Structures are given as structure tokens and as C-alpha cells.
CSV table of C-alpha atoms in Angstrom, one decimal:
chain,number,residue,atom,x,y,z
A,1,MET,CA,-93.7,122.1,-60.3
A,2,ASP,CA,-92.7,124.4,-57.7
A,3,ASN,CA,-91.7,128.2,-58.2
A,4,SER,CA,-87.4,126.8,-56.9
A,5,SER,CA,-87.8,124.4,-60.1
A,6,GLU,CA,-89.2,126.5,-62.4
A,7,GLU,CA,-86.5,129.0,-61.4
A,8,GLY,CA,-84.0,126.2,-61.4
A,9,VAL,CA,-84.5,125.1,-65.1
A,10,ARG,CA,-85.0,128.7,-66.4
A,11,ARG,CA,-81.2,129.6,-64.9
A,12,ASP,CA,-80.1,126.4,-66.8
A,13,TYR,CA,-81.5,127.2,-70.0
A,14,LEU,CA,-79.9,130.5,-69.3
A,15,MET,CA,-76.9,129.4,-69.0
A,16,LYS,CA,-77.0,126.8,-71.9
A,17,ARG,CA,-77.8,129.5,-73.9
A,18,ASN,CA,-75.2,131.9,-72.5
A,19,ALA,CA,-73.0,129.1,-73.4
A,20,ARG,CA,-73.5,128.7,-76.9
A,21,ALA,CA,-73.5,132.3,-77.5
A,22,PHE,CA,-70.2,132.4,-76.3
A,23,LEU,CA,-69.1,129.5,-77.9
A,24,PHE,CA,-70.5,131.0,-81.6
A,25,ALA,CA,-68.7,134.3,-80.7
A,26,ALA,CA,-65.3,132.3,-80.1
A,27,ILE,CA,-65.9,130.1,-82.8
A,28,ALA,CA,-66.6,133.6,-85.1
A,29,VAL,CA,-63.6,135.3,-83.9
A,30,VAL,CA,-61.1,132.7,-84.6
A,31,VAL,CA,-62.6,132.0,-88.0
A,32,ALA,CA,-61.7,135.7,-88.8
A,33,PHE,CA,-58.5,135.5,-87.7
A,34,VAL,CA,-58.0,132.9,-90.0
A,35,ILE,CA,-59.7,134.3,-92.6
A,36,GLY,CA,-57.3,137.9,-91.9
A,37,PHE,CA,-54.2,135.5,-91.0
A,38,ALA,CA,-54.3,134.0,-94.5
A,39,TRP,CA,-55.2,137.4,-96.2
A,40,GLN,CA,-52.0,139.0,-94.4
A,41,TYR,CA,-50.0,135.4,-94.8
A,42,VAL,CA,-50.8,135.7,-98.9
A,43,ARG,CA,-49.8,139.4,-99.3
A,44,ALA,CA,-46.2,139.1,-97.4
A,45,GLN,CA,-45.6,136.0,-99.8
A,46,GLN,CA,-46.3,138.3,-102.6
A,47,ASN,CA,-44.2,141.1,-101.3
A,48,GLU,CA,-41.5,138.4,-100.7
A,49,GLN,CA,-41.4,137.5,-104.4
A,50,ARG,CA,-41.5,141.3,-105.4
A,51,ALA,CA,-38.4,142.1,-103.3
A,52,ALA,CA,-36.6,138.9,-104.6
A,53,TYR,CA,-37.3,139.9,-108.1
A,54,ALA,CA,-36.0,143.8,-107.3
A,55,GLU,CA,-33.2,142.4,-105.8
A,56,ARG,CA,-32.2,140.4,-108.9
A,57,ALA,CA,-33.2,143.0,-111.0
A,58,LEU,CA,-30.8,145.6,-109.3
A,59,GLU,CA,-27.8,143.2,-109.1
A,60,GLY,CA,-28.4,142.3,-112.9
A,61,ALA,CA,-28.4,146.4,-113.2
A,62,ARG,CA,-25.4,146.7,-111.4
A,63,LEU,CA,-23.4,144.3,-113.4
A,64,GLU,CA,-24.2,145.9,-116.7
A,65,ALA,CA,-23.0,149.1,-115.3
A,66,LEU,CA,-19.5,147.2,-114.2
A,67,LEU,CA,-19.1,146.1,-117.6
A,68,SER,CA,-20.5,149.1,-119.4
A,69,GLY,CA,-17.7,150.7,-117.1
A,70,ALA,CA,-15.0,148.5,-118.1
A,71,VAL,CA,-16.2,149.2,-122.1
A,72,ILE,CA,-15.4,152.6,-121.6
A,73,ASP,CA,-12.2,152.5,-119.1
A,74,ALA,CA,-11.0,150.3,-122.5
A,75,GLN,CA,-11.8,153.1,-124.8
A,76,GLU,CA,-10.0,155.4,-122.8
A,77,GLY,CA,-6.8,153.1,-122.8
A,78,LYS,CA,-7.3,152.2,-118.9
A,79,PHE,CA,-7.0,148.2,-119.9
A,80,GLU,CA,-5.8,147.6,-115.8
A,81,LEU,CA,-9.0,149.1,-114.2
A,82,SER,CA,-10.9,147.9,-117.2
A,83,ARG,CA,-9.6,144.0,-115.7
A,84,GLN,CA,-10.4,144.6,-112.7
A,85,ARG,CA,-13.9,146.2,-113.5
A,86,ALA,CA,-14.4,142.5,-116.0
A,87,SER,CA,-12.9,140.4,-113.3
A,88,ASP,CA,-15.4,142.3,-110.6
A,89,PHE,CA,-18.2,141.4,-113.1
A,90,PHE,CA,-17.6,137.7,-114.1
A,91,ALA,CA,-17.2,136.9,-110.3
A,92,ARG,CA,-20.2,138.6,-109.1
A,93,LEU,CA,-22.2,137.0,-112.3
A,94,GLN,CA,-21.0,133.5,-111.5
A,95,ASN,CA,-21.3,133.8,-107.7
A,96,ARG,CA,-24.6,136.2,-107.2
A,97,LEU,CA,-26.6,136.0,-110.4
A,98,ALA,CA,-26.4,133.0,-112.4
A,99,PRO,CA,-27.2,130.8,-109.4
A,100,GLY,CA,-30.7,131.8,-109.8
A,101,PHE,CA,-31.0,131.3,-113.5
A,102,ASP,CA,-33.4,128.8,-114.6
A,103,SER,CA,-32.6,126.0,-116.6
A,104,ALA,CA,-33.7,128.2,-120.3
A,105,THR,CA,-31.0,130.7,-119.2
A,106,THR,CA,-28.1,128.8,-118.0
A,107,PRO,CA,-26.6,127.9,-121.6
A,108,SER,CA,-26.6,131.7,-122.0
A,109,ALA,CA,-25.2,132.8,-119.0
A,110,GLY,CA,-22.6,129.9,-119.6
A,111,LEU,CA,-21.7,131.9,-122.9
A,112,VAL,CA,-20.7,134.9,-120.8
A,113,ILE,CA,-19.2,133.1,-118.2
A,114,ASN,CA,-16.8,131.3,-120.6
A,115,GLN,CA,-15.3,134.5,-122.0
A,116,ARG,CA,-13.5,135.6,-119.0
A,117,ASP,CA,-10.3,133.8,-119.6
A,118,ALA,CA,-9.8,135.3,-123.0
A,119,VAL,CA,-11.1,139.0,-122.1
A,120,ILE,CA,-9.2,139.3,-118.6
A,121,THR,CA,-6.0,138.0,-120.7
A,122,SER,CA,-6.9,140.8,-123.7
A,123,LEU,CA,-7.1,143.3,-121.4
A,124,ALA,CA,-3.8,142.6,-119.0
A,125,ARG,CA,-2.1,142.5,-122.2
A,126,SER,CA,-3.4,146.1,-123.4
A,127,ASP,CA,-5.4,144.6,-126.3
A,128,PRO,CA,-7.0,147.3,-128.3
A,129,ALA,CA,-9.3,144.9,-129.8
A,130,ALA,CA,-10.3,144.5,-126.0
A,131,GLU,CA,-12.6,147.0,-126.4
A,132,SER,CA,-14.7,145.9,-129.1
A,133,VAL,CA,-14.0,142.1,-127.2
A,134,LEU,CA,-16.4,144.1,-124.4
A,135,SER,CA,-18.6,145.7,-126.5
A,136,ARG,CA,-19.8,142.4,-128.0
A,137,LEU,CA,-19.8,140.9,-124.4
A,138,LEU,CA,-22.0,143.8,-123.0
A,139,ASN,CA,-24.1,143.0,-125.6
A,140,GLN,CA,-24.6,139.5,-125.0
A,141,TYR,CA,-25.1,140.2,-121.5
A,142,ARG,CA,-27.8,142.3,-121.9
A,143,GLY,CA,-29.6,139.7,-124.2
A,144,LEU,CA,-29.0,137.4,-121.3
A,145,ILE,CA,-30.7,139.3,-118.6
A,146,ALA,CA,-33.2,140.2,-121.1
A,147,GLN,CA,-33.7,136.6,-121.6
A,148,ALA,CA,-34.1,135.7,-117.9
A,149,GLY,CA,-36.4,138.9,-117.4
A,150,LEU,CA,-34.4,141.0,-115.3
A,151,ASP,CA,-34.0,144.1,-117.6
A,152,SER,CA,-34.0,147.2,-116.0
A,153,LEU,CA,-36.7,147.9,-118.6
A,154,ARG,CA,-39.6,145.6,-117.1
A,155,PRO,CA,-41.6,146.8,-114.5
A,156,VAL,CA,-41.6,144.3,-111.0
A,157,PRO,CA,-44.0,141.6,-111.5
A,158,GLY,CA,-47.4,142.7,-109.6
A,159,HIS,CA,-46.2,146.0,-108.8
A,160,ASP,CA,-48.7,148.3,-109.7
């Protein structure tokens, strides 16, 4: 073998070795990217679930505050303001919170929502008994929220 032929073989060998090294490096970069992406994707999903839970729990707390305000207004004899708050409570419960309840919680939500007409009518008539009806409704609602796992005393799932 002459010198130029050895040089050609050696050049081919080095090119193949460099190509193999480049291919392994490219594969390593792709694998690292996929691992990093998967890890971040899982974390993003967990954070999304926590945020959704926190939003639902916040809405539950807001509705509890709204109903509590209706109870206080009825105790103070402010029946029209109490009626408005109670009406808003029922509308928001039915439209925002109740659609996300699971099948075990839906019947309890239905029991609370079904009291709407009686409560609103009682408040519209300035019935003094509306105060106790609202207080019982507030206790039922608190039970519903606890059953749904949205009570404010429960920590956000997955939050350290």
C-alpha cells in the first residue's frame, strides 16, 4: 500500500468515527430533550390540576361567604338584600360550582339547589322564619362543600 492510499483509508476511518461521534451526540441531545420535556410536562399537568382545584375551592368559599351574608342580612331584617344575595348564591352554585361535582356529590347539590324557590319566596315575603331556613341551608352547603372536598380547611392536593 502506498502512502496516499493509507492516508485515504485513514481519512475514511476518521470521517466514520467523527460521524459516529456526532450521531451519538445528537442522539444524546434528543434523549436529554425528551426527558426534560417529559419532566416539565408532568409538572405542568400537576400545577394545572392544583390551580383548577384551588379555583373551585375559592368559588366554594366565595359562595359560602355570599350565603353567610344572606343569613346576616336576614337576621338584621334586611330581607331584600338577603334575597338578592341568596338568589346570586343559587345561580352561581348551579352555574359555576355544581357542574363540576362528581356523581356522589351531585345529589347533595341537588338538595341544596332545590330549596331555591322556597328560600327566595320566604325572603321576598319578609318572613321572619327565613333566617332559620337560611341558617340550615348554610349548614347544608358547608356539608356539601366538605363532601366535595372543597372546604377551606383542606390543603390544596399536592401542595407542600
